[in-house]
C-alpha cells in the first residue's frame, strides 16, 4: 500500500518578537488544522485515524502533547487520537514520515500531520536545585534554541553552539563567506519573487493580519550582507544574514491512502515514495541530510539524475551548500521558491513546510521526482522523496 499527500497549508512565518509573538503555539497549530480541513469540506473529521504533530520545544504553552491539544482546539472529534513528535528541526517531517508509515501499514486511512513552533514564546526554565530552598540566586535558562541544561558527561566538542558547529563545517569543506552571502541573497530574491507571483497564495493562510513571511528582505544586496559582522567568531563567516532567523509558525499536511480519495474529496498531489534518516557526530549535524537523502532515493528506487526539484531547509547557508555539493546536483533545482534563510525556520514547522512546498514545485515545473530534506541538531538528518501524481503517462515517462 502507498501513502499520498493530498493537501498542504501553513501560516506565514513570523520573525522573533514579530507579528505572531502574541499567538500561542497551540492556537497556531489549531489554525492550520482548521484551514486544512476547510480545503477538504467533504471529509468527515471522525475518519481521521491519527494526528501526528511536530514540536521541538515542548517546554511552554505547547507542552502536554500539542498535537492532541491542537486537534481539540480545532474542533476535531474527541475520538481522533493525537501525538507529538520531537526530532528537533525535523519534527514535522518526521511526523509526515510516521503518518505515511501508519497509512502504508493499514493502521489508518487518513492522517493529519504537521508541526508548530513559537520561538518567541519559548519560556525560560528554572531547573530544580538538588536541595530545597537554596540561599543563593538561581539562573533561568532560555529554551528558544540550542543546548540547555547540558549533561556534563557529554563531550565538549558535541555541545558547541549551532553556529560554531557550522563554522567548523565551513572550515572542513571550504565554503567561504562570499559564497554563503550569495546563497542567502538568492534565497531572499526567490522568496520575494514567489510571493509577488502568487506561488504561496494557496499554501499560506493569514494569521493576526500577517499575510506574508515576515523575514523576507526583497531589498537586500550582497553589499548589505557582506557588511554584517560575524555572529559566532570574530573572524568567522556566519552572520545573521546567511543563517535562518528565529521564527514562529505552523504547517499542516493531509495524508491518506489511494482509497481515501473518495473520503477526502480530493485527488492526491504526490506519493510518498521514499524516506531516509541518518545520524552522525552531533556537531556535524549540517551534513546529515546528505546520506538521509541518498537513503530515501535508494528506497524510492531512483537516483539523483532523475530528481527535478529539491527543497532543503536552509538552517545555515554553509550547511545547505555542502549538502548540494555532496549530492552533485545543479544548484538551480534547489529551493527555487526561496528557503528558510528568507522565509524563516520555526523549528517544529519547517519539515512540513518543505514537503508541502516541494509538492507544489513539482507540479509547477512538471517534474516527476523531488526530495525534501532537513538537518537536525544533535547530529541527524531526514529526507523524503515525493513522486508527482499529476503527470500523464507521457510526462511521467511511462
CSV table of C-alpha atoms in Angstrom, one decimal:
chain,number,residue,atom,x,y,z
A,1,UNK,CA,0.0,0.0,0.0
A,2,UNK,CA,1.2,3.5,-0.8
A,3,UNK,CA,0.7,6.8,1.1
A,4,UNK,CA,-0.1,10.1,-0.6
A,5,UNK,CA,-0.1,13.8,0.2
A,6,UNK,CA,-3.5,15.4,-0.5
A,7,UNK,CA,-3.1,18.9,0.7
A,8,UNK,CA,-0.7,21.2,2.5
A,9,UNK,CA,-1.1,24.6,4.2
A,10,UNK,CA,0.9,26.7,6.6
A,11,UNK,CA,0.9,30.1,8.4
A,12,UNK,CA,3.1,32.9,7.2
A,13,UNK,CA,6.3,32.6,9.2
A,14,UNK,CA,6.8,35.4,11.6
A,15,UNK,CA,10.0,36.9,12.9
A,16,UNK,CA,11.1,36.5,16.5
A,17,UNK,CA,9.1,39.1,18.6
A,18,UNK,CA,7.3,39.9,15.4
A,19,UNK,CA,3.7,39.8,14.2
A,20,UNK,CA,2.9,36.3,15.6
A,21,UNK,CA,4.5,37.0,19.0
A,22,UNK,CA,1.2,37.2,20.7
A,23,UNK,CA,-0.2,33.9,19.3
A,24,UNK,CA,0.1,30.8,21.4
A,25,UNK,CA,1.7,27.8,19.6
A,26,UNK,CA,-1.3,25.6,20.2
A,27,UNK,CA,-3.5,28.2,18.6
A,28,UNK,CA,-1.2,28.5,15.6
A,29,UNK,CA,-1.4,24.7,15.2
A,30,UNK,CA,-5.2,24.6,15.6
A,31,UNK,CA,-5.5,27.3,13.0
A,32,UNK,CA,-3.7,25.4,10.3
A,33,UNK,CA,-5.6,22.2,11.1
A,34,UNK,CA,-8.8,24.1,10.6
A,35,UNK,CA,-7.6,25.6,7.4
A,36,UNK,CA,-6.5,22.2,6.1
A,37,UNK,CA,-9.9,20.7,6.8
A,38,UNK,CA,-11.7,23.6,5.1
A,39,UNK,CA,-9.8,22.6,1.9
A,40,UNK,CA,-11.4,19.1,2.1
A,41,UNK,CA,-15.0,20.0,3.0
A,42,UNK,CA,-16.3,16.5,2.1
A,43,UNK,CA,-14.0,14.9,4.7
A,44,UNK,CA,-15.7,13.7,7.9
A,45,UNK,CA,-13.1,14.6,10.6
A,46,UNK,CA,-14.2,11.5,12.5
A,47,UNK,CA,-12.4,9.3,9.9
A,48,UNK,CA,-9.0,10.8,10.7
A,49,UNK,CA,-7.1,7.9,12.1
A,50,UNK,CA,-4.3,9.9,13.8
A,51,UNK,CA,-2.9,13.4,14.3
A,52,UNK,CA,0.9,13.3,14.3
A,53,UNK,CA,2.4,16.7,15.2
A,54,UNK,CA,5.9,18.0,15.4
A,55,UNK,CA,7.3,20.4,18.0
A,56,UNK,CA,10.9,20.9,19.1
A,57,UNK,CA,10.5,22.8,22.4
A,58,UNK,CA,7.7,21.3,24.5
A,59,UNK,CA,8.6,23.5,27.4
A,60,UNK,CA,6.0,26.2,27.2
A,61,UNK,CA,2.4,26.6,26.0
A,62,UNK,CA,2.8,23.7,23.7
A,63,UNK,CA,3.6,21.3,26.5
A,64,UNK,CA,1.5,18.2,27.3
A,65,UNK,CA,1.1,16.9,23.7
A,66,UNK,CA,0.4,19.9,21.5
A,67,UNK,CA,-0.8,17.6,18.7
A,68,UNK,CA,-3.7,16.4,20.8
A,69,UNK,CA,-4.3,19.9,22.2
A,70,UNK,CA,-4.4,21.5,18.7
A,71,UNK,CA,-6.8,18.8,17.4
A,72,UNK,CA,-9.2,19.5,20.3
A,73,UNK,CA,-8.9,23.3,19.8
A,74,UNK,CA,-9.6,22.9,16.1
A,75,UNK,CA,-12.8,21.1,17.0
A,76,UNK,CA,-11.9,17.6,15.8
A,77,UNK,CA,-14.0,14.9,17.5
A,78,UNK,CA,-12.5,13.8,20.8
A,79,UNK,CA,-12.3,10.3,19.3
A,80,UNK,CA,-9.5,11.4,17.0
A,81,UNK,CA,-6.2,10.5,18.7
A,82,UNK,CA,-3.1,12.7,18.6
A,83,UNK,CA,0.6,12.5,19.3
A,84,UNK,CA,3.5,14.9,19.4
A,85,UNK,CA,6.9,14.1,17.8
A,86,UNK,CA,10.2,15.7,18.8
A,87,UNK,CA,13.1,15.3,16.4
A,88,UNK,CA,14.1,19.0,16.9
A,89,UNK,CA,14.2,20.8,13.5
A,90,UNK,CA,13.0,17.6,11.7
A,91,UNK,CA,9.9,17.2,13.9
A,92,UNK,CA,7.2,17.8,11.3
A,93,UNK,CA,9.0,16.0,8.5
A,94,UNK,CA,9.3,13.1,11.0
A,95,UNK,CA,5.5,13.5,11.7
A,96,UNK,CA,4.8,13.2,8.0
A,97,UNK,CA,7.1,10.1,7.7
A,98,UNK,CA,5.4,8.5,10.7
A,99,UNK,CA,2.0,9.3,9.2
A,100,UNK,CA,2.9,7.8,5.9
A,101,UNK,CA,4.0,4.6,7.5
A,102,UNK,CA,0.8,4.5,9.5
A,103,UNK,CA,-1.1,4.6,6.3
A,104,UNK,CA,1.1,2.1,4.5
A,105,UNK,CA,0.7,-0.5,7.3
A,106,UNK,CA,-3.0,-0.1,7.1
A,107,UNK,CA,-3.4,1.3,10.7
A,108,UNK,CA,-5.1,4.4,9.3
A,109,UNK,CA,-6.6,5.5,6.1
A,110,UNK,CA,-6.3,9.3,6.7
A,111,UNK,CA,-3.7,11.0,8.8
A,112,UNK,CA,-3.2,14.7,9.6
A,113,UNK,CA,0.5,15.6,10.1
A,114,UNK,CA,2.3,18.8,10.7
A,115,UNK,CA,4.2,20.9,13.3
A,116,UNK,CA,4.4,24.2,15.1
A,117,UNK,CA,6.9,26.4,16.9
A,118,UNK,CA,6.8,29.7,18.6
A,119,UNK,CA,10.4,30.6,19.3
A,120,UNK,CA,9.3,34.0,20.6
A,121,UNK,CA,7.1,32.4,23.3
A,122,UNK,CA,9.6,29.7,24.3
A,123,UNK,CA,9.9,30.2,28.1
A,124,UNK,CA,12.8,30.5,30.4
A,125,UNK,CA,13.1,27.5,32.7
A,126,UNK,CA,14.3,27.3,36.2
A,127,UNK,CA,16.0,24.0,37.0
A,128,UNK,CA,15.1,22.4,40.3
A,129,UNK,CA,18.0,22.6,42.8
A,130,UNK,CA,19.4,19.4,44.3
A,131,UNK,CA,18.2,20.6,47.7
A,132,UNK,CA,15.2,22.7,48.5
A,133,UNK,CA,15.4,26.5,49.2
A,134,UNK,CA,18.9,27.4,48.2
A,135,UNK,CA,20.3,30.6,49.8
A,136,UNK,CA,21.8,32.0,46.6
A,137,UNK,CA,20.4,33.1,43.2
A,138,UNK,CA,19.3,30.6,40.5
A,139,UNK,CA,19.7,31.3,36.8
A,140,UNK,CA,16.7,30.9,34.4
A,141,UNK,CA,17.6,29.2,31.1
A,142,UNK,CA,16.2,30.2,27.7
A,143,UNK,CA,14.6,27.4,25.8
A,144,UNK,CA,14.4,29.3,22.5
A,145,UNK,CA,17.3,27.5,20.7
A,146,UNK,CA,20.2,25.2,21.2
A,147,UNK,CA,21.6,23.1,24.0
A,148,UNK,CA,20.3,23.8,27.5
A,149,UNK,CA,20.8,22.1,30.9
A,150,UNK,CA,23.6,20.0,29.3
A,151,UNK,CA,24.7,16.7,30.9
A,152,UNK,CA,28.3,17.1,32.0
A,153,UNK,CA,29.1,13.7,30.6
A,154,UNK,CA,28.5,15.0,27.0
A,155,UNK,CA,31.9,15.5,25.2
A,156,UNK,CA,32.6,19.3,24.8
A,157,UNK,CA,33.0,19.1,21.0
A,158,UNK,CA,29.5,17.8,20.7
A,159,UNK,CA,27.8,20.6,22.6
A,160,UNK,CA,29.2,23.7,20.7
A,161,UNK,CA,26.6,26.2,19.5
A,162,UNK,CA,24.8,25.6,16.3
A,163,UNK,CA,26.7,28.5,14.8
A,164,UNK,CA,30.1,27.2,15.9
A,165,UNK,CA,29.3,23.8,14.5
A,166,UNK,CA,28.7,25.4,11.1
A,167,UNK,CA,31.9,27.4,11.3
A,168,UNK,CA,33.6,24.0,11.8
A,169,UNK,CA,31.7,22.7,8.8
A,170,UNK,CA,32.8,25.6,6.5
A,171,UNK,CA,36.4,25.1,7.6
A,172,UNK,CA,36.2,21.4,6.7
A,173,UNK,CA,34.6,21.9,3.3
A,174,UNK,CA,36.0,25.3,2.4
A,175,UNK,CA,32.8,27.3,1.9
A,176,UNK,CA,33.7,30.9,2.2
A,177,UNK,CA,31.8,34.0,3.3
A,178,UNK,CA,31.2,35.3,-0.2
A,179,UNK,CA,29.5,32.1,-1.4
A,180,UNK,CA,27.4,31.9,1.7
A,181,UNK,CA,26.2,35.5,1.3
A,182,UNK,CA,25.4,34.9,-2.4
A,183,UNK,CA,23.3,31.9,-1.4
A,184,UNK,CA,21.4,34.0,1.2
A,185,UNK,CA,20.7,36.7,-1.4
A,186,UNK,CA,19.3,34.1,-3.8
A,187,UNK,CA,17.0,32.9,-1.0
A,188,UNK,CA,15.6,36.3,-0.4
A,189,UNK,CA,15.2,37.2,-4.1
A,190,UNK,CA,13.5,33.9,-4.9
A,191,UNK,CA,11.1,34.0,-1.9
A,192,UNK,CA,10.1,37.6,-2.7
A,193,UNK,CA,9.5,36.7,-6.3
A,194,UNK,CA,7.4,33.7,-5.3
A,195,UNK,CA,5.2,35.8,-3.2
A,196,UNK,CA,4.9,38.5,-5.9
A,197,UNK,CA,3.9,35.9,-8.5
A,198,UNK,CA,1.3,34.3,-6.2
A,199,UNK,CA,3.1,31.0,-5.7
A,200,UNK,CA,2.3,30.9,-2.0
A,201,UNK,CA,-1.2,32.2,-2.1
A,202,UNK,CA,-2.8,28.8,-1.8
A,203,UNK,CA,-0.2,27.4,0.5
A,204,UNK,CA,-0.4,30.0,3.2
A,205,UNK,CA,-3.3,31.3,5.4
A,206,UNK,CA,-3.1,34.7,7.1
A,207,UNK,CA,-2.8,34.9,10.9
A,208,UNK,CA,-3.3,38.0,13.0
A,209,UNK,CA,-3.1,40.3,9.9
A,210,UNK,CA,0.2,38.7,8.7
A,211,UNK,CA,-0.2,37.7,5.1
A,212,UNK,CA,3.4,37.1,4.0
A,213,UNK,CA,6.5,35.6,5.6
A,214,UNK,CA,7.8,38.4,7.7
A,215,UNK,CA,11.6,37.8,7.3
A,216,UNK,CA,11.9,38.2,3.6
A,217,UNK,CA,14.1,41.2,2.6
A,218,UNK,CA,13.5,41.9,-1.0
A,219,UNK,CA,15.8,44.9,-0.9
A,220,UNK,CA,18.9,43.2,0.5
A,221,UNK,CA,22.1,43.0,-1.5
A,222,UNK,CA,25.5,41.5,-1.5
A,223,UNK,CA,26.8,44.8,-0.2
A,224,UNK,CA,24.5,44.8,2.7
A,225,UNK,CA,25.1,41.1,3.5
A,226,UNK,CA,28.8,41.4,3.3
A,227,UNK,CA,28.7,44.3,5.7
A,228,UNK,CA,27.2,42.3,8.6
A,229,UNK,CA,29.5,41.2,11.4
A,230,UNK,CA,30.2,37.5,12.1
A,231,UNK,CA,27.9,36.1,14.8
A,232,UNK,CA,29.9,33.3,16.3
A,233,UNK,CA,33.6,34.1,15.8
A,234,UNK,CA,35.4,37.5,15.4
A,235,UNK,CA,36.9,36.2,12.2
A,236,UNK,CA,34.0,33.9,11.3
A,237,UNK,CA,31.9,33.6,8.1
A,238,UNK,CA,28.4,33.1,9.5
A,239,UNK,CA,26.3,36.1,10.1
A,240,UNK,CA,22.6,36.9,10.8
A,241,UNK,CA,22.3,37.4,7.1
A,242,UNK,CA,23.4,33.9,5.9
A,243,UNK,CA,21.6,31.9,8.6
A,244,UNK,CA,17.9,31.3,9.2
A,245,UNK,CA,16.2,33.6,11.7
A,246,UNK,CA,14.4,32.6,14.8
A,247,UNK,CA,10.8,32.3,13.8
A,248,UNK,CA,7.2,31.5,14.7
A,249,UNK,CA,4.7,29.4,12.6
A,250,UNK,CA,2.8,26.2,11.9
A,251,UNK,CA,2.4,23.9,8.9
A,252,UNK,CA,0.0,21.0,8.2
A,253,UNK,CA,-0.3,18.2,5.8
A,254,UNK,CA,-3.2,15.9,4.9
A,255,UNK,CA,-2.1,12.3,4.1
A,256,UNK,CA,-4.1,9.3,3.0
A,257,UNK,CA,-4.1,6.1,1.1
A,258,UNK,CA,-5.1,5.9,-2.6
A,259,UNK,CA,-8.5,4.6,-1.5
A,260,UNK,CA,-9.0,7.6,0.8
A,261,UNK,CA,-9.5,10.0,-2.2
A,262,UNK,CA,-13.3,9.5,-2.1
A,263,UNK,CA,-13.5,10.1,1.7
A,264,UNK,CA,-11.3,13.2,1.4
A,265,UNK,CA,-12.9,14.6,-1.7
A,266,UNK,CA,-9.6,15.5,-3.3
A,267,UNK,CA,-7.2,13.9,-5.7
A,268,UNK,CA,-3.7,13.2,-4.3
A,269,UNK,CA,-0.9,15.6,-5.3
A,270,UNK,CA,2.1,13.4,-4.5
A,271,UNK,CA,3.1,10.0,-3.4
A,272,UNK,CA,5.5,9.4,-0.5
A,273,UNK,CA,8.0,7.3,-2.5
A,274,UNK,CA,10.9,7.1,-0.1
A,275,UNK,CA,12.1,8.0,3.4
A,276,UNK,CA,15.5,8.3,4.9
A,277,UNK,CA,17.1,9.1,8.2
A,278,UNK,CA,20.8,9.4,9.1
A,279,UNK,CA,22.9,10.4,12.1
A,280,UNK,CA,26.5,11.3,12.8
A,281,UNK,CA,28.5,13.3,15.4
A,282,UNK,CA,26.3,16.0,16.9
A,283,UNK,CA,28.5,18.9,15.8
A,284,UNK,CA,28.4,17.7,12.2
A,285,UNK,CA,24.6,17.9,12.0
A,286,UNK,CA,24.6,20.2,9.0
A,287,UNK,CA,26.0,17.4,6.8
A,288,UNK,CA,23.5,14.7,7.9
A,289,UNK,CA,20.9,15.4,5.1
A,290,UNK,CA,23.4,14.1,2.6
A,291,UNK,CA,23.1,10.5,3.5
A,292,UNK,CA,19.5,10.8,4.6
A,293,UNK,CA,18.5,11.9,1.1
A,294,UNK,CA,20.7,9.2,-0.5
A,295,UNK,CA,18.9,6.6,1.6
A,296,UNK,CA,15.5,8.0,0.7
A,297,UNK,CA,16.3,7.9,-3.0
A,298,UNK,CA,17.6,4.3,-2.7
A,299,UNK,CA,14.3,3.3,-1.1
A,300,UNK,CA,12.4,5.1,-3.9
A,301,UNK,CA,14.4,3.1,-6.4
A,302,UNK,CA,15.7,6.2,-8.3
A,303,UNK,CA,18.9,8.2,-8.5
A,304,UNK,CA,19.9,11.9,-8.3
A,305,UNK,CA,19.9,12.1,-12.1
A,306,UNK,CA,16.1,11.7,-12.0
A,307,UNK,CA,15.4,14.4,-9.4
A,308,UNK,CA,13.9,17.6,-10.8
A,309,UNK,CA,13.4,19.6,-7.6
A,310,UNK,CA,14.9,19.8,-4.1
A,311,UNK,CA,13.6,21.6,-1.0
A,312,UNK,CA,16.4,21.7,1.5
A,313,UNK,CA,15.8,23.6,4.7
A,314,UNK,CA,18.3,26.4,4.9
A,315,UNK,CA,19.3,26.3,8.5
A,316,UNK,CA,22.6,27.9,7.5
A,317,UNK,CA,23.9,28.8,4.1
A,318,UNK,CA,27.1,26.8,4.7
A,319,UNK,CA,25.3,23.5,5.5
A,320,UNK,CA,23.0,23.9,2.6
A,321,UNK,CA,25.9,24.4,0.2
A,322,UNK,CA,27.9,21.5,1.5
A,323,UNK,CA,24.9,19.2,1.0
A,324,UNK,CA,24.3,20.5,-2.5
A,325,UNK,CA,27.9,20.0,-3.3
A,326,UNK,CA,27.9,16.5,-1.9
A,327,UNK,CA,24.9,15.5,-3.9
A,328,UNK,CA,26.5,16.8,-7.1
A,329,UNK,CA,23.2,18.3,-8.3
A,330,UNK,CA,22.5,21.5,-10.2
A,331,UNK,CA,22.0,24.3,-7.6
A,332,UNK,CA,19.3,25.8,-9.9
A,333,UNK,CA,16.9,23.0,-8.8
A,334,UNK,CA,17.2,23.7,-5.1
A,335,UNK,CA,14.8,25.9,-3.3
A,336,UNK,CA,13.5,27.6,-6.4
A,337,UNK,CA,10.9,29.5,-4.4
A,338,UNK,CA,13.2,30.7,-1.6
A,339,UNK,CA,14.3,28.9,1.5
A,340,UNK,CA,14.5,29.3,5.3
A,341,UNK,CA,17.1,32.0,5.3
A,342,UNK,CA,14.4,34.3,3.9
A,343,UNK,CA,11.2,32.5,4.8
A,344,UNK,CA,12.1,31.6,8.4
A,345,UNK,CA,12.7,28.4,10.4
A,346,UNK,CA,10.2,27.8,13.2
A,347,UNK,CA,11.8,24.5,14.2
A,348,UNK,CA,8.9,22.2,14.6
A,349,UNK,CA,7.1,23.5,11.5
A,350,UNK,CA,9.8,23.6,8.9
A,351,UNK,CA,9.8,20.0,7.8
A,352,UNK,CA,6.1,20.1,6.8
A,353,UNK,CA,6.8,23.4,5.0
A,354,UNK,CA,9.5,22.0,2.8
A,355,UNK,CA,7.4,18.9,2.0
A,356,UNK,CA,4.3,21.0,1.0
A,357,UNK,CA,6.4,23.4,-1.0
A,358,UNK,CA,8.1,20.6,-2.8
A,359,UNK,CA,4.8,19.0,-3.9
A,360,UNK,CA,3.7,22.3,-5.4
A,361,UNK,CA,7.1,23.0,-7.1
A,362,UNK,CA,6.9,19.5,-8.7
A,363,UNK,CA,3.5,20.4,-10.2
A,364,UNK,CA,4.7,23.9,-11.2
A,365,UNK,CA,7.8,22.6,-13.0
A,366,UNK,CA,6.2,19.4,-14.4
A,367,UNK,CA,8.8,17.2,-12.7
A,368,UNK,CA,8.2,13.7,-11.5
A,369,UNK,CA,10.6,13.3,-8.6
A,370,UNK,CA,11.6,15.6,-5.8
A,371,UNK,CA,13.5,15.5,-2.5
A,372,UNK,CA,12.7,17.3,0.7
A,373,UNK,CA,15.5,17.3,3.3
A,374,UNK,CA,16.4,18.9,6.6
A,375,UNK,CA,19.3,18.9,9.0
A,376,UNK,CA,18.6,18.4,12.7
A,377,UNK,CA,20.6,19.5,15.8
A,378,UNK,CA,22.4,16.8,17.8
A,379,UNK,CA,23.6,15.2,14.6
A,380,UNK,CA,20.7,14.0,12.5
A,381,UNK,CA,19.1,14.5,9.1
A,382,UNK,CA,15.8,13.4,7.4
A,383,UNK,CA,14.6,13.2,3.8
A,384,UNK,CA,11.5,12.3,1.9
A,385,UNK,CA,11.2,11.5,-1.8
A,386,UNK,CA,8.0,12.7,-3.5
A,387,UNK,CA,6.5,11.5,-6.8
A,388,UNK,CA,4.3,13.9,-8.6
A,389,UNK,CA,1.0,12.1,-9.2
A,390,UNK,CA,-0.4,14.8,-11.5
A,391,UNK,CA,1.6,13.9,-14.6
A,392,UNK,CA,0.2,12.0,-17.5
A,393,UNK,CA,1.8,8.8,-18.8
A,394,UNK,CA,3.9,10.7,-21.4
A,395,UNK,CA,5.1,13.3,-18.9
A,396,UNK,CA,5.9,10.6,-16.4
A,397,UNK,CA,8.0,8.7,-18.9
A,398,UNK,CA,5.7,5.6,-18.8
